[in-house]
mmCIF file of C-alpha atoms in Angstrom:
data_model
loop_
_atom_site.group_PDB
_atom_site.id
_atom_site.type_symbol
_atom_site.label_atom_id
_atom_site.label_comp_id
_atom_site.label_asym_id
_atom_site.label_seq_id
_atom_site.Cartn_x
_atom_site.Cartn_y
_atom_site.Cartn_z
ATOM 1 C CA UNK A 964 -0.568 -0.704 0.379
ATOM 2 C CA UNK A 965 1.733 3.223 -0.787
ATOM 3 C CA UNK A 966 2.132 5.790 1.621
ATOM 4 C CA UNK A 967 -0.005 9.164 1.768
ATOM 5 C CA UNK A 968 3.294 11.219 0.564
ATOM 6 C CA UNK A 969 3.252 8.851 -2.561
ATOM 7 C CA UNK A 970 -0.757 9.253 -2.813
ATOM 8 C CA UNK A 971 -0.274 13.068 -2.512
ATOM 9 C CA UNK A 972 3.151 12.940 -4.932
ATOM 10 C CA UNK A 973 1.432 10.419 -7.838
ATOM 11 C CA UNK A 974 -1.571 12.987 -7.859
ATOM 12 C CA UNK A 975 0.405 16.029 -8.285
ATOM 13 C CA UNK A 976 2.543 15.279 -10.665
ATOM 14 C CA UNK A 977 -0.995 13.029 -13.117
ATOM 15 C CA UNK A 978 -2.189 16.462 -12.862
ATOM 16 C CA UNK A 979 0.944 18.963 -14.049
ATOM 17 C CA UNK A 980 2.043 15.940 -16.770
ATOM 18 C CA UNK A 981 -1.451 14.516 -17.909
ATOM 19 C CA UNK A 982 -0.938 12.642 -20.620
ATOM 20 C CA UNK A 983 2.530 13.801 -21.653
ATOM 21 C CA UNK A 984 4.613 16.956 -21.271
ATOM 22 C CA UNK A 985 3.972 18.316 -24.443
ATOM 23 C CA UNK A 986 6.932 20.546 -24.363
ATOM 24 C CA UNK A 987 9.893 18.725 -24.054
ATOM 25 C CA UNK A 988 8.607 15.823 -25.666
ATOM 26 C CA UNK A 989 9.354 17.785 -28.463
ATOM 27 C CA UNK A 990 12.879 18.692 -27.709
ATOM 28 C CA UNK A 991 14.719 15.856 -29.228
ATOM 29 C CA UNK A 992 18.199 16.919 -27.278
ATOM 30 C CA UNK A 993 16.417 16.194 -23.631
ATOM 31 C CA UNK A 994 15.984 12.651 -24.450
ATOM 32 C CA UNK A 995 19.458 12.744 -22.453
ATOM 33 C CA UNK A 996 21.000 12.396 -19.416
ATOM 34 C CA UNK A 997 21.090 15.484 -17.982
ATOM 35 C CA UNK A 998 22.742 17.141 -14.286
ATOM 36 C CA UNK A 999 20.780 19.832 -12.359
ATOM 37 C CA UNK A 1000 21.209 22.167 -9.461
ATOM 38 C CA UNK A 1001 17.748 23.292 -7.167
ATOM 39 C CA UNK A 1002 19.181 26.481 -5.700
ATOM 40 C CA UNK A 1003 18.005 28.961 -3.402
ATOM 41 C CA UNK A 1004 17.290 32.240 -4.460
ATOM 42 C CA UNK A 1005 16.739 33.612 -1.080
ATOM 43 C CA UNK A 1006 17.352 33.174 2.183
ATOM 44 C CA UNK A 1007 15.166 30.586 4.378
ATOM 45 C CA UNK A 1008 14.987 27.999 6.637
ATOM 46 C CA UNK A 1009 15.295 24.460 4.415
ATOM 47 C CA UNK A 1010 12.765 22.136 4.929
ATOM 48 C CA UNK A 1011 10.922 18.739 3.014
ATOM 49 C CA UNK A 1012 14.411 17.996 0.018
ATOM 50 C CA UNK A 1013 13.946 14.058 1.167
ATOM 51 C CA UNK A 1014 9.988 15.130 -0.092
ATOM 52 C CA UNK A 1015 11.466 16.661 -3.226
ATOM 53 C CA UNK A 1016 13.728 13.923 -3.885
ATOM 54 C CA UNK A 1017 11.100 11.516 -4.076
ATOM 55 C CA UNK A 1018 8.775 13.744 -6.440
ATOM 56 C CA UNK A 1019 11.801 13.021 -8.670
ATOM 57 C CA UNK A 1020 12.036 9.422 -7.810
ATOM 58 C CA UNK A 1021 8.370 8.803 -8.711
ATOM 59 C CA UNK A 1022 8.715 10.670 -11.911
ATOM 60 C CA UNK A 1023 11.133 8.260 -12.863
ATOM 61 C CA UNK A 1024 13.846 6.042 -10.481
ATOM 62 C CA UNK A 1025 16.553 6.454 -12.828
ATOM 63 C CA UNK A 1026 16.576 9.869 -11.515
ATOM 64 C CA UNK A 1027 19.531 10.389 -8.422
ATOM 65 C CA UNK A 1028 19.243 12.865 -6.664
ATOM 66 C CA UNK A 1029 21.799 14.173 -3.442
ATOM 67 C CA UNK A 1030 20.270 16.655 -0.889
ATOM 68 C CA UNK A 1031 23.408 18.761 0.125
ATOM 69 C CA UNK A 1032 21.553 21.224 2.784
ATOM 70 C CA UNK A 1033 20.494 19.719 6.663
ATOM 71 C CA UNK A 1034 16.297 19.375 7.117
ATOM 72 C CA UNK A 1035 16.457 23.377 9.974
ATOM 73 C CA UNK A 1036 18.736 24.944 8.129
ATOM 74 C CA UNK A 1037 19.448 28.351 7.060
ATOM 75 C CA UNK A 1038 20.673 29.050 3.745
ATOM 76 C CA UNK A 1039 21.243 32.212 1.074
ATOM 77 C CA UNK A 1040 20.805 33.229 -2.392
ATOM 78 C CA UNK A 1041 22.362 30.379 -4.310
ATOM 79 C CA UNK A 1042 23.345 28.350 -2.109
ATOM 80 C CA UNK A 1043 22.686 24.753 -3.500
ATOM 81 C CA UNK A 1044 20.147 22.516 -2.195
ATOM 82 C CA UNK A 1045 19.394 19.662 -4.725
ATOM 83 C CA UNK A 1046 21.676 17.702 -6.780
ATOM 84 C CA UNK A 1047 19.843 15.470 -9.537
ATOM 85 C CA UNK A 1048 20.569 13.606 -12.119
ATOM 86 C CA UNK A 1049 19.246 11.629 -15.405
ATOM 87 C CA UNK A 1050 17.420 11.615 -17.916
ATOM 88 C CA UNK A 1051 16.110 15.451 -18.829
ATOM 89 C CA UNK A 1052 12.682 15.146 -19.607
ATOM 90 C CA UNK A 1053 12.100 12.337 -16.935
ATOM 91 C CA UNK A 1054 13.769 15.385 -14.563
ATOM 92 C CA UNK A 1055 11.264 18.237 -16.251
ATOM 93 C CA UNK A 1056 8.226 16.536 -15.730
ATOM 94 C CA UNK A 1057 9.110 16.339 -12.079
ATOM 95 C CA UNK A 1058 10.679 20.027 -11.653
ATOM 96 C CA UNK A 1059 7.327 22.128 -11.060
ATOM 97 C CA UNK A 1060 5.770 19.628 -8.788
ATOM 98 C CA UNK A 1061 8.999 19.335 -6.567
ATOM 99 C CA UNK A 1062 9.791 22.863 -6.635
ATOM 100 C CA UNK A 1063 5.685 23.594 -5.514
ATOM 101 C CA UNK A 1064 5.773 21.821 -2.633
ATOM 102 C CA UNK A 1065 9.494 22.302 -1.587
ATOM 103 C CA UNK A 1066 9.217 26.543 -1.602
ATOM 104 C CA UNK A 1067 5.708 25.741 0.206
ATOM 105 C CA UNK A 1068 7.439 23.935 2.799
ATOM 106 C CA UNK A 1069 10.703 25.894 2.946
ATOM 107 C CA UNK A 1070 8.902 28.993 3.318
ATOM 108 C CA UNK A 1071 6.728 27.626 6.447
ATOM 109 C CA UNK A 1072 10.351 26.795 7.993
ATOM 110 C CA UNK A 1073 11.011 29.940 6.960
ATOM 111 C CA UNK A 1074 8.011 32.129 8.313
ATOM 112 C CA UNK A 1075 8.236 29.713 11.724
ATOM 113 C CA UNK A 1076 11.272 31.160 12.491
ATOM 114 C CA UNK A 1077 10.608 34.222 12.538
ATOM 115 C CA UNK A 1078 7.941 34.356 14.876
ATOM 116 C CA UNK A 1079 10.684 31.439 16.705
ATOM 117 C CA UNK A 1080 13.676 34.165 16.694
ATOM 118 C CA UNK A 1081 11.085 37.169 17.746
ATOM 119 C CA UNK A 1082 9.384 35.731 20.737
ATOM 120 C CA UNK A 1083 13.113 34.400 21.911
ATOM 121 C CA UNK A 1084 15.031 31.824 24.082
ATOM 122 C CA UNK A 1085 12.419 32.562 26.903
ATOM 123 C CA UNK A 1086 9.151 34.119 24.998
ATOM 124 C CA UNK A 1087 6.276 31.704 24.317
ATOM 125 C CA UNK A 1088 6.346 28.350 22.146
ATOM 126 C CA UNK A 1089 4.790 29.519 18.735
ATOM 127 C CA UNK A 1090 2.533 26.423 17.697
ATOM 128 C CA UNK A 1091 0.453 26.232 14.118
ATOM 129 C CA UNK A 1092 -3.420 25.436 13.575
ATOM 130 C CA UNK A 1093 -5.559 23.346 11.771
ATOM 131 C CA UNK A 1094 -5.740 26.319 9.008
ATOM 132 C CA UNK A 1095 -3.985 24.088 6.578
ATOM 133 C CA UNK A 1096 -4.451 23.306 2.652
ATOM 134 C CA UNK A 1097 -6.572 19.493 3.402
ATOM 135 C CA UNK A 1098 -3.875 16.619 2.502
ATOM 136 C CA UNK A 1099 -1.393 18.726 3.133
ATOM 137 C CA UNK A 1100 -1.290 18.758 7.437
ATOM 138 C CA UNK A 1101 1.412 16.240 7.473
ATOM 139 C CA UNK A 1102 4.593 19.182 5.189
ATOM 140 C CA UNK A 1103 2.645 21.855 6.663
ATOM 141 C CA UNK A 1104 3.407 20.446 10.179
ATOM 142 C CA UNK A 1105 6.795 18.987 9.476
ATOM 143 C CA UNK A 1106 8.132 22.324 8.321
ATOM 144 C CA UNK A 1107 7.038 24.411 11.656
ATOM 145 C CA UNK A 1108 8.921 22.334 13.580
ATOM 146 C CA UNK A 1109 11.776 22.658 10.799
ATOM 147 C CA UNK A 1110 11.671 26.274 11.703
ATOM 148 C CA UNK A 1111 11.634 25.792 15.761
ATOM 149 C CA UNK A 1112 7.735 25.851 16.126
ATOM 150 C CA UNK A 1113 5.429 23.641 18.117
ATOM 151 C CA UNK A 1114 2.353 21.644 16.418
ATOM 152 C CA UNK A 1115 -0.842 21.969 17.965
ATOM 153 C CA UNK A 1116 -3.567 19.500 18.523
ATOM 154 C CA UNK A 1117 -2.707 17.581 14.270
ATOM 155 C CA UNK A 1118 -6.962 16.588 14.225
ATOM 156 C CA UNK A 1119 -10.475 16.130 15.498
ATOM 157 C CA UNK A 1120 -9.077 13.080 17.056
ATOM 158 C CA UNK A 1121 -6.228 13.595 19.271
ATOM 159 C CA UNK A 1122 -6.893 16.260 22.395
ATOM 160 C CA UNK A 1123 -10.224 18.012 23.031
ATOM 161 C CA UNK A 1124 -10.407 21.805 22.194
ATOM 162 C CA UNK A 1125 -13.359 23.711 23.059
ATOM 163 C CA UNK A 1126 -14.412 25.666 21.110
ATOM 164 C CA UNK A 1127 -17.570 28.998 20.839
ATOM 165 C CA UNK A 1128 -19.745 26.599 19.211
ATOM 166 C CA UNK A 1129 -19.575 23.481 21.299
ATOM 167 C CA UNK A 1130 -19.555 25.857 24.258
ATOM 168 C CA UNK A 1131 -23.114 26.824 23.000
ATOM 169 C CA UNK A 1132 -24.354 23.482 22.426
ATOM 170 C CA UNK A 1133 -23.536 22.553 25.733
ATOM 171 C CA UNK A 1134 -24.672 25.207 27.619
ATOM 172 C CA UNK A 1135 -21.758 26.555 28.863
ATOM 173 C CA UNK A 1136 -17.508 25.304 29.683
ATOM 174 C CA UNK A 1137 -18.993 23.784 32.497
ATOM 175 C CA UNK A 1138 -21.116 22.028 31.534
ATOM 176 C CA UNK A 1139 -18.832 21.048 28.482
ATOM 177 C CA UNK A 1140 -15.948 20.294 30.487
ATOM 178 C CA UNK A 1141 -18.694 18.044 32.332
ATOM 179 C CA UNK A 1142 -19.713 16.076 29.793
ATOM 180 C CA UNK A 1143 -15.344 15.138 28.251
ATOM 181 C CA UNK A 1144 -15.056 14.392 31.663
ATOM 182 C CA UNK A 1145 -17.314 11.779 31.663
ATOM 183 C CA UNK A 1146 -17.089 10.549 28.372
ATOM 184 C CA UNK A 1147 -13.123 10.617 28.604
ATOM 185 C CA UNK A 1148 -11.639 10.741 31.983
ATOM 186 C CA UNK A 1149 -8.161 12.213 31.578
ATOM 187 C CA UNK A 1150 -7.746 10.330 28.219
ATOM 188 C CA UNK A 1151 -6.743 13.531 26.717
ATOM 189 C CA UNK A 1152 -5.902 16.769 26.914
ATOM 190 C CA UNK A 1153 -8.752 19.333 27.571
ATOM 191 C CA UNK A 1154 -8.078 22.847 26.431
ATOM 192 C CA UNK A 1155 -11.925 25.628 26.427
ATOM 193 C CA UNK A 1156 -11.591 28.918 24.357
ATOM 194 C CA UNK A 1157 -12.351 32.005 26.801
ATOM 195 C CA UNK A 1158 -13.154 35.802 25.697
ATOM 196 C CA UNK A 1159 -12.619 37.093 28.969
ATOM 197 C CA UNK A 1160 -11.437 37.382 32.496
ATOM 198 C CA UNK A 1161 -14.920 35.641 33.738
ATOM 199 C CA UNK A 1162 -14.347 33.176 31.177
ATOM 200 C CA UNK A 1163 -11.014 32.176 31.929
ATOM 201 C CA UNK A 1164 -12.021 31.718 36.401
ATOM 202 C CA UNK A 1165 -14.587 29.009 34.778
ATOM 203 C CA UNK A 1166 -12.696 27.235 32.940
ATOM 204 C CA UNK A 1167 -10.072 26.618 35.681
ATOM 205 C CA UNK A 1168 -12.650 25.955 38.087
ATOM 206 C CA UNK A 1169 -13.768 22.936 35.850
ATOM 207 C CA UNK A 1170 -10.404 21.469 35.690
ATOM 208 C CA UNK A 1171 -9.039 21.693 32.205
ATOM 209 C CA UNK A 1172 -5.991 21.507 31.747
ATOM 210 C CA UNK A 1173 -5.190 23.961 29.245
ATOM 211 C CA UNK A 1174 -6.724 27.707 28.224
ATOM 212 C CA UNK A 1175 -6.684 29.508 25.389
ATOM 213 C CA UNK A 1176 -6.870 33.152 25.437
ATOM 214 C CA UNK A 1177 -8.471 33.874 22.475
ATOM 215 C CA UNK A 1178 -8.777 37.462 20.580
ATOM 216 C CA UNK A 1179 -8.898 38.727 24.433
ATOM 217 C CA UNK A 1180 -7.519 42.474 24.677
ATOM 218 C CA UNK A 1181 -4.106 42.852 26.268
ATOM 219 C CA UNK A 1182 -4.867 43.701 29.712
ATOM 220 C CA UNK A 1183 -7.428 41.189 29.564
ATOM 221 C CA UNK A 1184 -5.291 38.851 29.537
ATOM 222 C CA UNK A 1185 -2.740 40.107 31.584
ATOM 223 C CA UNK A 1186 -4.911 39.958 34.101
ATOM 224 C CA UNK A 1187 -5.915 36.599 32.939
ATOM 225 C CA UNK A 1188 -2.446 35.639 33.205
ATOM 226 C CA UNK A 1189 -1.183 36.874 37.009
ATOM 227 C CA UNK A 1190 -4.898 35.331 37.969
ATOM 228 C CA UNK A 1191 -4.109 31.581 36.944
ATOM 229 C CA UNK A 1192 -0.219 32.502 38.208
ATOM 230 C CA UNK A 1193 1.109 29.086 36.006
ATOM 231 C CA UNK A 1194 -1.061 26.577 37.452
ATOM 232 C CA UNK A 1195 -2.110 25.656 33.612
ATOM 233 C CA UNK A 1196 -0.614 26.446 30.267
ATOM 234 C CA UNK A 1197 -2.322 29.867 28.418
ATOM 235 C CA UNK A 1198 -2.550 30.393 24.789
ATOM 236 C CA UNK A 1199 -2.740 33.705 23.370
ATOM 237 C CA UNK A 1200 -4.592 33.081 20.266
ATOM 238 C CA UNK A 1201 -5.912 35.090 17.815
ATOM 239 C CA UNK A 1202 -5.263 37.851 14.842
ATOM 240 C CA UNK A 1203 -1.564 37.408 15.704
ATOM 241 C CA UNK A 1204 1.065 38.857 13.686
ATOM 242 C CA UNK A 1205 5.056 39.145 14.343
ATOM 243 C CA UNK A 1206 4.790 42.802 15.303
ATOM 244 C CA UNK A 1207 2.937 41.574 18.228
ATOM 245 C CA UNK A 1208 5.232 38.441 19.786
ATOM 246 C CA UNK A 1209 7.312 41.209 22.294
ATOM 247 C CA UNK A 1210 4.040 42.404 23.991
ATOM 248 C CA UNK A 1211 2.467 38.982 24.175
ATOM 249 C CA UNK A 1212 5.661 37.674 25.971
ATOM 250 C CA UNK A 1213 6.219 40.703 27.999
ATOM 251 C CA UNK A 1214 2.396 39.301 29.061
ATOM 252 C CA UNK A 1215 3.745 35.941 30.180
ATOM 253 C CA UNK A 1216 1.504 33.639 28.245
ATOM 254 C CA UNK A 1217 3.353 30.136 28.392
ATOM 255 C CA UNK A 1218 2.081 29.796 23.928
ATOM 256 C CA UNK A 1219 0.981 31.638 20.667
ATOM 257 C CA UNK A 1220 -1.074 29.804 18.070
ATOM 258 C CA UNK A 1221 -0.289 31.537 15.163
ATOM 259 C CA UNK A 1222 -2.338 30.298 12.183
ATOM 260 C CA UNK A 1223 -0.667 32.590 9.680
ATOM 261 C CA UNK A 1224 1.835 29.729 9.891
ATOM 262 C CA UNK A 1225 0.542 27.845 7.487
ATOM 263 C CA UNK A 1226 -1.898 29.831 5.814
ATOM 264 C CA UNK A 1227 -0.455 32.582 4.716
ATOM 265 C CA UNK A 1228 3.757 32.201 4.534
ATOM 266 C CA UNK A 1229 5.016 33.423 0.909
ATOM 267 C CA UNK A 1230 6.774 29.946 -0.445
ATOM 268 C CA UNK A 1231 10.357 30.168 -0.779
ATOM 269 C CA UNK A 1232 11.715 31.586 -3.914
ATOM 270 C CA UNK A 1233 13.388 28.127 -5.765
ATOM 271 C CA UNK A 1234 14.297 27.259 -8.943
ATOM 272 C CA UNK A 1235 16.489 24.293 -11.252
ATOM 273 C CA UNK A 1236 18.953 24.977 -13.610
ATOM 274 C CA UNK A 1237 20.592 22.563 -15.999
ATOM 275 C CA UNK A 1238 24.192 22.274 -15.209
ATOM 276 C CA UNK A 1239 26.743 20.663 -17.739
ATOM 277 C CA UNK A 1240 30.627 20.494 -16.718
ATOM 278 C CA UNK A 1241 30.006 22.506 -13.727
ATOM 279 C CA UNK A 1242 28.612 25.303 -15.480
ATOM 280 C CA UNK A 1243 24.937 26.535 -15.310
ATOM 281 C CA UNK A 1244 23.925 25.769 -19.038
ATOM 282 C CA UNK A 1245 20.273 26.407 -19.061
ATOM 283 C CA UNK A 1246 17.042 28.696 -17.986
ATOM 284 C CA UNK A 1247 15.597 28.830 -14.062
ATOM 285 C CA UNK A 1248 12.032 27.501 -14.256
ATOM 286 C CA UNK A 1249 10.172 30.530 -14.041
ATOM 287 C CA UNK A 1250 6.792 28.520 -14.737
#
């Protein structure tokens, strides 16, 4: 049975190639064996080189790939990320899918590193969210880790997070927590979303494991941190930007969840260049 990653790669290649790469099929010299380099065109954090390598190898098992960087490594413009050798047509058939996925993973890792660096060694942990393109969750969350961040729950199955609609349906925080504990006991971590100090107090009294301060004004958040006094972790969430990290660090929350890491990070600009005798002979991939 094929892995989820291989299934994703095969679907992506099929979407891009269709019946044939008609451009490359028309160029006779592209039947030859060639070498190529995948190169960073801007600074960033590397993530997913093994995924890119797998894309080339699924396209054609004659393609050989040499990975030139470590996961989480910071690279600069012009650094070589991968070296690829094999049939030129096959390399071009995998090029765009490999660069798209690699660029996206590196982009998420790079954005995460900016938030982690802004928080500093004594600041809050930077968390991702579930705001991720469907079927991309494993890759996106791995990229967050490569950037020095941490993963929130993976899905609806591995942690209880009582959000506004759950609380409305249950009739409040206390009732919702009671029902969850009755069903699962202490099997899962239970977190509750709160919007003011009264809800924080109720959540703490209900015996939750963690409290989310959702879109809470700074002064209200400050009061919550003082009231909870490290008895459970506090997670700040909602419209978090890089500029807000210092004030959230100063307030003293334990974690900050940032949806933008996985839904708004710009891709790292990466190109594939054919080489001959160590001299670049062909174009940077543009389309």
